[in-house]
PDB file of C-alpha atoms and ligand atoms in Angstrom:
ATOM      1  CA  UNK S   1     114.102 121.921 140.852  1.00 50.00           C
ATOM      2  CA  UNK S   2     113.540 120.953 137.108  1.00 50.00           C
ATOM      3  CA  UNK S   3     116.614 121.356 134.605  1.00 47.00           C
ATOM      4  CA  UNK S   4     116.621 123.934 132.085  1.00 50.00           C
ATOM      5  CA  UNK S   5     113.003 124.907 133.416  1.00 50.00           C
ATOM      6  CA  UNK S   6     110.761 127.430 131.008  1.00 60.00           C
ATOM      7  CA  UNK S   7     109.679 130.181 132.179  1.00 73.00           C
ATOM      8  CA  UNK S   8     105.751 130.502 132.252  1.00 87.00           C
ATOM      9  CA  UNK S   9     104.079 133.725 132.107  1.00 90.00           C
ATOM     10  CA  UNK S  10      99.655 133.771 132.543  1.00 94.00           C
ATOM     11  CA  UNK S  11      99.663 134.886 129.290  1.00 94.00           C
ATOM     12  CA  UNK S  12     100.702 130.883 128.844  1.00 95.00           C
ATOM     13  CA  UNK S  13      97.750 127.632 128.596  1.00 97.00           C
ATOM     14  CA  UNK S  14      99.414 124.989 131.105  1.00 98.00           C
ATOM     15  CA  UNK S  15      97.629 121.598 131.447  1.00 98.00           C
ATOM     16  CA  UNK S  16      98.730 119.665 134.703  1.00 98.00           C
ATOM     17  CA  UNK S  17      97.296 116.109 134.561  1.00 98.00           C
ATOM     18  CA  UNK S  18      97.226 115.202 138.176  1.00 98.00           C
ATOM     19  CA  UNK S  19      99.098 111.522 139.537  1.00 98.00           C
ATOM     20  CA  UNK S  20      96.367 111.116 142.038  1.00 98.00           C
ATOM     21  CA  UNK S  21      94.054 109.206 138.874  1.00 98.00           C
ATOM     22  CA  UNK S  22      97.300 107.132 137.446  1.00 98.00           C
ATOM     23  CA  UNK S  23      98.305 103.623 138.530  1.00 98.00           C
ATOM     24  CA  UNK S  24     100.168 104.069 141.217  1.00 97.00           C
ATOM     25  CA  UNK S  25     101.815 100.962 140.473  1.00 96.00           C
ATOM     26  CA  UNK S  26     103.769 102.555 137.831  1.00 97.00           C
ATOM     27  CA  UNK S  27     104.095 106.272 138.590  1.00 97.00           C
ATOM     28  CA  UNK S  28     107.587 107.113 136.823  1.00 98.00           C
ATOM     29  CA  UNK S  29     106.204 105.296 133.395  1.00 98.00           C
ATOM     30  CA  UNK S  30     102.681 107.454 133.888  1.00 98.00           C
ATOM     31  CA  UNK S  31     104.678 110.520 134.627  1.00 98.00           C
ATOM     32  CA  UNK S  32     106.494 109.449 130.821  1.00 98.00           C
ATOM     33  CA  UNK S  33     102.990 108.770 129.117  1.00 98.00           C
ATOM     34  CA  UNK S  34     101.663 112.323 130.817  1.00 98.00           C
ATOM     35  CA  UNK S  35     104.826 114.344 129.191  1.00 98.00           C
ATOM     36  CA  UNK S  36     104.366 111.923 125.854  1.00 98.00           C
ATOM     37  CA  UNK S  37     100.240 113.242 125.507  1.00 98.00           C
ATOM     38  CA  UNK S  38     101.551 116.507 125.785  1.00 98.00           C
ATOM     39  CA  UNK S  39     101.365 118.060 129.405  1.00 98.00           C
ATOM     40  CA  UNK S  40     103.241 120.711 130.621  1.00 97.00           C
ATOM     41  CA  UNK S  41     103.500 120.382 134.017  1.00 98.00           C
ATOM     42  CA  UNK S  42     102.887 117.452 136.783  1.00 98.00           C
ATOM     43  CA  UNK S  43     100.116 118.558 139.600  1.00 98.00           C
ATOM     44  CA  UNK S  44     101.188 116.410 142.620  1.00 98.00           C
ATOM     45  CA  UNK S  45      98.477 115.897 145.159  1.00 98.00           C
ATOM     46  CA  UNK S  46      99.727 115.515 148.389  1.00 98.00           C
ATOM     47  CA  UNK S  47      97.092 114.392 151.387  1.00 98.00           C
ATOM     48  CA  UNK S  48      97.638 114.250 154.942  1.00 98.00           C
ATOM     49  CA  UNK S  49      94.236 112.650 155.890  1.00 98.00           C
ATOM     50  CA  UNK S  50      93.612 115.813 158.646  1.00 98.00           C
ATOM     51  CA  UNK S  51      93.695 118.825 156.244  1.00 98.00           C
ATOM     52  CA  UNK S  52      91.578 116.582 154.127  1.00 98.00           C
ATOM     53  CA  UNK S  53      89.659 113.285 154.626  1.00 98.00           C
ATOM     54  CA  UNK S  54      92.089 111.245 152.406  1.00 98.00           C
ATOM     55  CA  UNK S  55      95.616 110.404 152.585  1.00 98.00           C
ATOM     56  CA  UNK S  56      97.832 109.923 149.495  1.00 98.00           C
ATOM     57  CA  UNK S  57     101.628 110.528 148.796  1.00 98.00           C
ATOM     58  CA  UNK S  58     104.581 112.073 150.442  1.00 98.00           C
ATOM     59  CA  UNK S  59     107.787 113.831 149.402  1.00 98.00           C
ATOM     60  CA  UNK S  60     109.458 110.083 148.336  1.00 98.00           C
ATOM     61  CA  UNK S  61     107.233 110.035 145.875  1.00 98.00           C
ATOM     62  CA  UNK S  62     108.004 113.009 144.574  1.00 98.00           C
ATOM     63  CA  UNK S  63     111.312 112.236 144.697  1.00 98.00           C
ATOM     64  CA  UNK S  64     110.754 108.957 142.481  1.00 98.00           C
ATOM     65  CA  UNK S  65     109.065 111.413 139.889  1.00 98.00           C
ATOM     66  CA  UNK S  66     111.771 113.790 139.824  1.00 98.00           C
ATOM     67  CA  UNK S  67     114.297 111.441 139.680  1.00 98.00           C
ATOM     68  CA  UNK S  68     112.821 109.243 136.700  1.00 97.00           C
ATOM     69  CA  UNK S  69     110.910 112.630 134.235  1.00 97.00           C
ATOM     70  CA  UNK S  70     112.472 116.024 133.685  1.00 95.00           C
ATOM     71  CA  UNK S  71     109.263 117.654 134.087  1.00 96.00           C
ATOM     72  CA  UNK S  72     108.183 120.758 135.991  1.00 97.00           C
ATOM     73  CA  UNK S  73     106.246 119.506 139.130  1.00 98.00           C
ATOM     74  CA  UNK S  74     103.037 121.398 141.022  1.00 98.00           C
ATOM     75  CA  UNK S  75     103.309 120.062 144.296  1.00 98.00           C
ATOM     76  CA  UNK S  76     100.096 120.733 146.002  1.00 98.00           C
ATOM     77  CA  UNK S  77      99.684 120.582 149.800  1.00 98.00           C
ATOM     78  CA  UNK S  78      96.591 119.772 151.817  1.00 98.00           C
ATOM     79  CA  UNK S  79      98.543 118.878 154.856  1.00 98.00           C
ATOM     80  CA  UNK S  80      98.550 120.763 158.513  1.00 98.00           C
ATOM     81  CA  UNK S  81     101.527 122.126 159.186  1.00 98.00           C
ATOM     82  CA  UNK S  82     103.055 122.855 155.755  1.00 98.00           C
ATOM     83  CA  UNK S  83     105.710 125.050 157.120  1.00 98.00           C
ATOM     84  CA  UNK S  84     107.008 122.163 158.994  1.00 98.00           C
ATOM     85  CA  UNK S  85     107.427 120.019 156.138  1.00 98.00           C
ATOM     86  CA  UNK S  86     108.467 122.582 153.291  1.00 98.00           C
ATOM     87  CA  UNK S  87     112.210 121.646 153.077  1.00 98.00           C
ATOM     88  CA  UNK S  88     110.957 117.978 152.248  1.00 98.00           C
ATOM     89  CA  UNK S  89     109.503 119.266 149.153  1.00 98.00           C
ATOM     90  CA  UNK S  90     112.182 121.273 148.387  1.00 98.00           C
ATOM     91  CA  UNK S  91     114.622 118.468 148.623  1.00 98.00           C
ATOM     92  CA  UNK S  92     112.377 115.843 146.597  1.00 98.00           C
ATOM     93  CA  UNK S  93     112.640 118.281 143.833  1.00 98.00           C
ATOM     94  CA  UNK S  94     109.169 120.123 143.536  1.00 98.00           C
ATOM     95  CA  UNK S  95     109.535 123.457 141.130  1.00 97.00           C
ATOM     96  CA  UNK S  96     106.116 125.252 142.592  1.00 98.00           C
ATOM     97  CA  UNK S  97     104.438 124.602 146.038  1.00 98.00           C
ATOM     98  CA  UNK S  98     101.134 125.447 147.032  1.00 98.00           C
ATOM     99  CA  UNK S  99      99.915 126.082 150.495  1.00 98.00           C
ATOM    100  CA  UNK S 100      96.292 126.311 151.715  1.00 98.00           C
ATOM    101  CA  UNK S 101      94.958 129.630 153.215  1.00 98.00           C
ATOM    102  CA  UNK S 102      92.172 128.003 155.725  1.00 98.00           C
ATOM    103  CA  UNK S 103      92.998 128.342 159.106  1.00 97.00           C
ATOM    104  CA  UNK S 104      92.589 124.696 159.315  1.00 97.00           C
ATOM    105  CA  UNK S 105      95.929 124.210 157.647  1.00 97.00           C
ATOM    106  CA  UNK S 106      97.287 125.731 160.971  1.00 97.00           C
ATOM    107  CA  UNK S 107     100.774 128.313 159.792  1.00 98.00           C
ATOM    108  CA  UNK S 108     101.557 131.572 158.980  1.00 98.00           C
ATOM    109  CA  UNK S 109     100.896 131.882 155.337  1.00 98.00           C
ATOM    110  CA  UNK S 110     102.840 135.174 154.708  1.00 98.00           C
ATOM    111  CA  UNK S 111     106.033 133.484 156.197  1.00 98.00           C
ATOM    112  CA  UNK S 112     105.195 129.864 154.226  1.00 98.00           C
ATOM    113  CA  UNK S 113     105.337 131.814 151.463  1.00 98.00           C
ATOM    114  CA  UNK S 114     108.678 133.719 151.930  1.00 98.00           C
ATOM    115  CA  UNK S 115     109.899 130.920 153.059  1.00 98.00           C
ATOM    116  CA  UNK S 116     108.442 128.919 149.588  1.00 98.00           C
ATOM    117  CA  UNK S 117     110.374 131.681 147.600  1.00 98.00           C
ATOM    118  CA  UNK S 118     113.936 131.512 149.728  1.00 98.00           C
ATOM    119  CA  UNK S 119     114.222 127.907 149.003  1.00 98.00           C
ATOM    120  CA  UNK S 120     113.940 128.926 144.897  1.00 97.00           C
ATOM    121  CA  UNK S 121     110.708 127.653 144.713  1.00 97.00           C
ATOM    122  CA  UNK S 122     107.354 129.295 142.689  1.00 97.00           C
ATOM    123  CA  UNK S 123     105.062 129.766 145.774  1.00 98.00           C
ATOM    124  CA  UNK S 124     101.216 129.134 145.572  1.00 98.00           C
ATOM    125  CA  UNK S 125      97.925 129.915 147.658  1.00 98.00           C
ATOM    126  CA  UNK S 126      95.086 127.967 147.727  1.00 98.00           C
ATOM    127  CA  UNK S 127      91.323 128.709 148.370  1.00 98.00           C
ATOM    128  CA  UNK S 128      88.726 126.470 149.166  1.00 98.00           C
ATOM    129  CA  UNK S 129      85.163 127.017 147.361  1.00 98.00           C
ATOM    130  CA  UNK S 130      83.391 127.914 150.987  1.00 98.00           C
ATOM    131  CA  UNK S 131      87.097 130.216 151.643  1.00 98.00           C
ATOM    132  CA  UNK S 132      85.656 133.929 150.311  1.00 98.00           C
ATOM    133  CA  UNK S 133      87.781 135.351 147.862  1.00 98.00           C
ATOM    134  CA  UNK S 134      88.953 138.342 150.579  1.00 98.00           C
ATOM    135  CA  UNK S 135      91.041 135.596 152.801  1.00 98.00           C
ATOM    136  CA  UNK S 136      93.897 135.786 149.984  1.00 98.00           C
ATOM    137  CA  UNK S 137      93.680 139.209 149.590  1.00 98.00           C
ATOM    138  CA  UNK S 138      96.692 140.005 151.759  1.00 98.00           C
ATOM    139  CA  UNK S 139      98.730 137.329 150.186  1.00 98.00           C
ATOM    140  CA  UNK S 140      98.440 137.987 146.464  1.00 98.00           C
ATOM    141  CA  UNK S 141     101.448 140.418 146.095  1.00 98.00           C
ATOM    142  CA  UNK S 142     103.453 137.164 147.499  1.00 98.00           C
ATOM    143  CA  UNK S 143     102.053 134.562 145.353  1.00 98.00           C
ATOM    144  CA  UNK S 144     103.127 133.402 141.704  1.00 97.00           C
ATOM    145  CA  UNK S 145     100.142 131.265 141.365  1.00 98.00           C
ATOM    146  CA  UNK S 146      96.566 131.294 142.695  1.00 98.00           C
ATOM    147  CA  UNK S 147      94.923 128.033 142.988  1.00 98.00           C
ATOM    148  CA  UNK S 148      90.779 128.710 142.976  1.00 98.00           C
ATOM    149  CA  UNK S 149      89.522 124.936 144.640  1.00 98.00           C
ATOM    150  CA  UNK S 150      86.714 123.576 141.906  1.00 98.00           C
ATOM    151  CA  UNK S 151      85.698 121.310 144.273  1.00 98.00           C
ATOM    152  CA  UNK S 152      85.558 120.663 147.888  1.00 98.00           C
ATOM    153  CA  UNK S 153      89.672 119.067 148.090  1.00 98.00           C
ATOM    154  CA  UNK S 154      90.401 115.070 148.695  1.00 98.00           C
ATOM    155  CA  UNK S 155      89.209 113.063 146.202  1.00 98.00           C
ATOM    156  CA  UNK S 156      89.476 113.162 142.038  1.00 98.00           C
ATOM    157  CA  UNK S 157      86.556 112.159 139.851  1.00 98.00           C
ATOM    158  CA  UNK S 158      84.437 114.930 141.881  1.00 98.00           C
ATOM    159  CA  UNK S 159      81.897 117.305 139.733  1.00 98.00           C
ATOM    160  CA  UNK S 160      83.136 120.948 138.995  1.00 98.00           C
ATOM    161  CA  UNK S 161      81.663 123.438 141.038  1.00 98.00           C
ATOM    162  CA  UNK S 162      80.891 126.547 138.528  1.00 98.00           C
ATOM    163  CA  UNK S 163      79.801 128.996 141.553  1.00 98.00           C
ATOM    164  CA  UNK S 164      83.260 128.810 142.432  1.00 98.00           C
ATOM    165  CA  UNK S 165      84.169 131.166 139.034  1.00 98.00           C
ATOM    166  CA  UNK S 166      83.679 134.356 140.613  1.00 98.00           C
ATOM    167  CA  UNK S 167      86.897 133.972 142.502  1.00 98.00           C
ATOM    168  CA  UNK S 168      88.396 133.204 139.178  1.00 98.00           C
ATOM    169  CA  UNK S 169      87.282 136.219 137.828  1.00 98.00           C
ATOM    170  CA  UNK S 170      87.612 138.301 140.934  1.00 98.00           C
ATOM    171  CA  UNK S 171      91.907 136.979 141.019  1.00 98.00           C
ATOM    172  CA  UNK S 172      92.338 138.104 137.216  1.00 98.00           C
ATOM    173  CA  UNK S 173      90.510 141.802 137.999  1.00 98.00           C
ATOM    174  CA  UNK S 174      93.069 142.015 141.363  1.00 98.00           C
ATOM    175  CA  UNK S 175      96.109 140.973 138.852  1.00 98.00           C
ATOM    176  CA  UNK S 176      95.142 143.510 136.581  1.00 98.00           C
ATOM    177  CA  UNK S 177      94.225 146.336 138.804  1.00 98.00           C
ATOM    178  CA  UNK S 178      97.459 145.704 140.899  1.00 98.00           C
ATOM    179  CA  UNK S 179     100.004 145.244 137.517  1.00 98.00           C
ATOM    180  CA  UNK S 180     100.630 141.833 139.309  1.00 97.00           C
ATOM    181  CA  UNK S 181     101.828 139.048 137.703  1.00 96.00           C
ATOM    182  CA  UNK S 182     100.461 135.474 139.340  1.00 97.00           C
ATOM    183  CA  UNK S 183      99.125 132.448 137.536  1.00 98.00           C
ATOM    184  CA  UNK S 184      95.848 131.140 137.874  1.00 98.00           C
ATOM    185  CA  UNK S 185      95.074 127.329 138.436  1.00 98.00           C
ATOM    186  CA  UNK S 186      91.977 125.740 138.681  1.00 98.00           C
ATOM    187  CA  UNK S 187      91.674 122.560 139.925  1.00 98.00           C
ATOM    188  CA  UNK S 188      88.795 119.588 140.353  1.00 98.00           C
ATOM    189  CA  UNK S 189      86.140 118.316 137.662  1.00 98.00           C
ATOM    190  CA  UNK S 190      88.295 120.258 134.844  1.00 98.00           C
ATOM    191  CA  UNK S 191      87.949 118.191 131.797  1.00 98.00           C
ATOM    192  CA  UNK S 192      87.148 120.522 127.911  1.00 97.00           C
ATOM    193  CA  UNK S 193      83.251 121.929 128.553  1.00 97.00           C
ATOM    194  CA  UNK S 194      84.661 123.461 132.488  1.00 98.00           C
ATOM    195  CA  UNK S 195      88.145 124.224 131.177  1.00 98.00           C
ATOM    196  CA  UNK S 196      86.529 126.530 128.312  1.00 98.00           C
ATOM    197  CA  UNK S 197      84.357 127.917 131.508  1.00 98.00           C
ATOM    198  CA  UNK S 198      87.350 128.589 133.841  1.00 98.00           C
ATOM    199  CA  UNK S 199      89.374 129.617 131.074  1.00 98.00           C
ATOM    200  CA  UNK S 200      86.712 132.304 129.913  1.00 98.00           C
ATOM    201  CA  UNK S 201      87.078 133.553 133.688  1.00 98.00           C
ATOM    202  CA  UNK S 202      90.639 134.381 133.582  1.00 98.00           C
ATOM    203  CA  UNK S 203      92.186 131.229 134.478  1.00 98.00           C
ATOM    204  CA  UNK S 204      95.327 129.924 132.273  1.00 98.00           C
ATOM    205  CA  UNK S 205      96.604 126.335 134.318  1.00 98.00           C
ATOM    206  CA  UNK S 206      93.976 123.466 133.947  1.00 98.00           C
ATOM    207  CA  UNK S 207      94.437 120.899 136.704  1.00 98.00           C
ATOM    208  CA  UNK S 208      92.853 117.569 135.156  1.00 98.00           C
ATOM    209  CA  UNK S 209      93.302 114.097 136.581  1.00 98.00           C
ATOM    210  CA  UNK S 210      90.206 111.913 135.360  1.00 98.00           C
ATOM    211  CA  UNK S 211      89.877 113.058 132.197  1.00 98.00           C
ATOM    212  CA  UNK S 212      93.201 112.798 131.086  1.00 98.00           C
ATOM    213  CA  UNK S 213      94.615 109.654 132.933  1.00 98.00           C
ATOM    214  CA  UNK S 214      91.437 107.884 132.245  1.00 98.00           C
ATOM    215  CA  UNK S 215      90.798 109.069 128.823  1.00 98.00           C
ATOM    216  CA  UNK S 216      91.125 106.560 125.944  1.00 98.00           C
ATOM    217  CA  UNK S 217      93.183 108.227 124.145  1.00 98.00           C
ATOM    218  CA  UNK S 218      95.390 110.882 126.811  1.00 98.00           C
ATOM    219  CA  UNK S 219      96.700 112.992 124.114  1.00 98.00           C
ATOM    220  CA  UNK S 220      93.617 113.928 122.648  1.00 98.00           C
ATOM    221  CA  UNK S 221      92.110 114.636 126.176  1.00 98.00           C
ATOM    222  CA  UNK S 222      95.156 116.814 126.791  1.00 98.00           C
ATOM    223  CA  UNK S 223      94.788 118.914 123.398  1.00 98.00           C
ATOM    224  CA  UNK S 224      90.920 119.200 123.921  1.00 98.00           C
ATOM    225  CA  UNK S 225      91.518 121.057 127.075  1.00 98.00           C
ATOM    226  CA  UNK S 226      94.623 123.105 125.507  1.00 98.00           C
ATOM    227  CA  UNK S 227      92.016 123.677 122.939  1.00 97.00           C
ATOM    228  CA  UNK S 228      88.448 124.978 124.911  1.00 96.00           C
TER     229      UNK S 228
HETATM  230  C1  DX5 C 301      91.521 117.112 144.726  1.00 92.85           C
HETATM  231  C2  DX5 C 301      92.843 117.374 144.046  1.00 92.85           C
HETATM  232  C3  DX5 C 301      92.744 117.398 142.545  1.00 92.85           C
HETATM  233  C4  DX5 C 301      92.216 116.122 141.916  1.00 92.85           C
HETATM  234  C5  DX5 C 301      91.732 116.410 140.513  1.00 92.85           C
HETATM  235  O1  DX5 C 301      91.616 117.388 146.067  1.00 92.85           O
HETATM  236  O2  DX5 C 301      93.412 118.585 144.510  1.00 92.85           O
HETATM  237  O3  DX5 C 301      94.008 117.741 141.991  1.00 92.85           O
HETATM  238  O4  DX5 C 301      93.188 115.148 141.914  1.00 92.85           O
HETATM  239  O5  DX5 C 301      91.148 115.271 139.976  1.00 92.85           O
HETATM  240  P1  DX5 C 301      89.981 115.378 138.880  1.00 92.85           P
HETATM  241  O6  DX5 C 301      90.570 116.119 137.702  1.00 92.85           O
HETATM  242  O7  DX5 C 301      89.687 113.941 138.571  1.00 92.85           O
HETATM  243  O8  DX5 C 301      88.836 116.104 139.483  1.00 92.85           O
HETATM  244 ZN1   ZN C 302      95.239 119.276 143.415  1.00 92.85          ZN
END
């Protein structure tokens, strides 16, 4: 849990640069030069190599960024089993936690979430872009952020998927309709033209690991999304 953490509403832009495109050899400085160009949150990609074909980080990481950056941290699971592993999270310091909705990620999502909440965590859902918009349906009364996949999940650098809007649009309508209150993330291939796209859908927290990490100049990558 962050210090003296802000409180968000979707009325708020959020930029998240993601770790997974820093140098991993030097996380806590890259977590430093992130908060330094200007983002407001750190999206933390965690991969399990079953949920998805890659395998990346763990909760001791997250621990290491905690420890070394007072910033708010978007843990995001594509592991099996994240019910199992929750209190890991919790303990390395994540802020918000996202689970995956396919059945592939193999728990109960309503309880995952309650569960998410109980331990004073934000709780997130995550779709897929084959997962139709209806299999979160049940959920979003539970959730305090929606995370609509832009691409197919396990690897950065991937191209945006724009058929995937819809969804975007279709979770802002729900939130509206229902006088609900959730944010919305998007996340994969978001860089200033596709933020400007998912932001015109209804979305309001911009995932983006290649284009800022990479970027020449990270600040300036960082505004340009704020920005489009
Ligand atoms: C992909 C991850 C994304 C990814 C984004 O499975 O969930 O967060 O790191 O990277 P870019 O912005 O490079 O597409
Ligand atoms: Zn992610």
């Amino acid at each position: 849990m962050t210090r003296g953490v802000k409180k968000w509403t979707f009325q708020d832009r959020i930029i998240a640069p993601s770790l997974l495109a820093a140098d991993f050899g030097r996380v806590a400085e890259e977590t430093t030069r992130a908060i330094g160009a200007g983002a407001d949150w750190m999206h933390l990609d965690v991969m399990d190599g079953n949920f998805v074909d890659n395998i990346s980080f763990g909760p001791a990481l997250i621990q290491a960024v905690h420890e070394t950056n007072d910033v708010f941290l978007d843990v995001h699971l594509m592991i099996a089993r994240p019910d199992h592993y929750l209190s890991r999270f919790v303990t390395a310091g994540a802020d918000l936690i996202t689970v995956h909705v396919e059945d592939e990620a193999n728990h109960d999502v309503s309880q995952t979430l309650t569960a998410i909440r109980e331990a004073g965590c934000l709780a997130g859902l995550a779709l897929n872009p084959a997962t139709p918009f209806e299999a979160v349906i049940p959920h979003l009364g539970d959730i305090d952020l929606l995370l609509v996949m832009t691409v197919v999940p396990g690897f950065g650098g991937q191209s945006f998927m724009e058929e995937t809007m819809p969804k975007v649009q279709a979770g802002a309508k729900y939130r509206t309709e229902n006088n609900l209150s959730y944010h919305i993330e998007v996340d994969g291939g978001i860089g200033t033209e596709t933020a400007a796209t998912a932001a015109a859908a209804g979305a309001n927290v911009f995932v983006a690991g290649s284009s800022t990490f990479c970027a020449p100049d990270m600040a300036a990558a960082v505004q340009s999304i704020r920005q489009a």
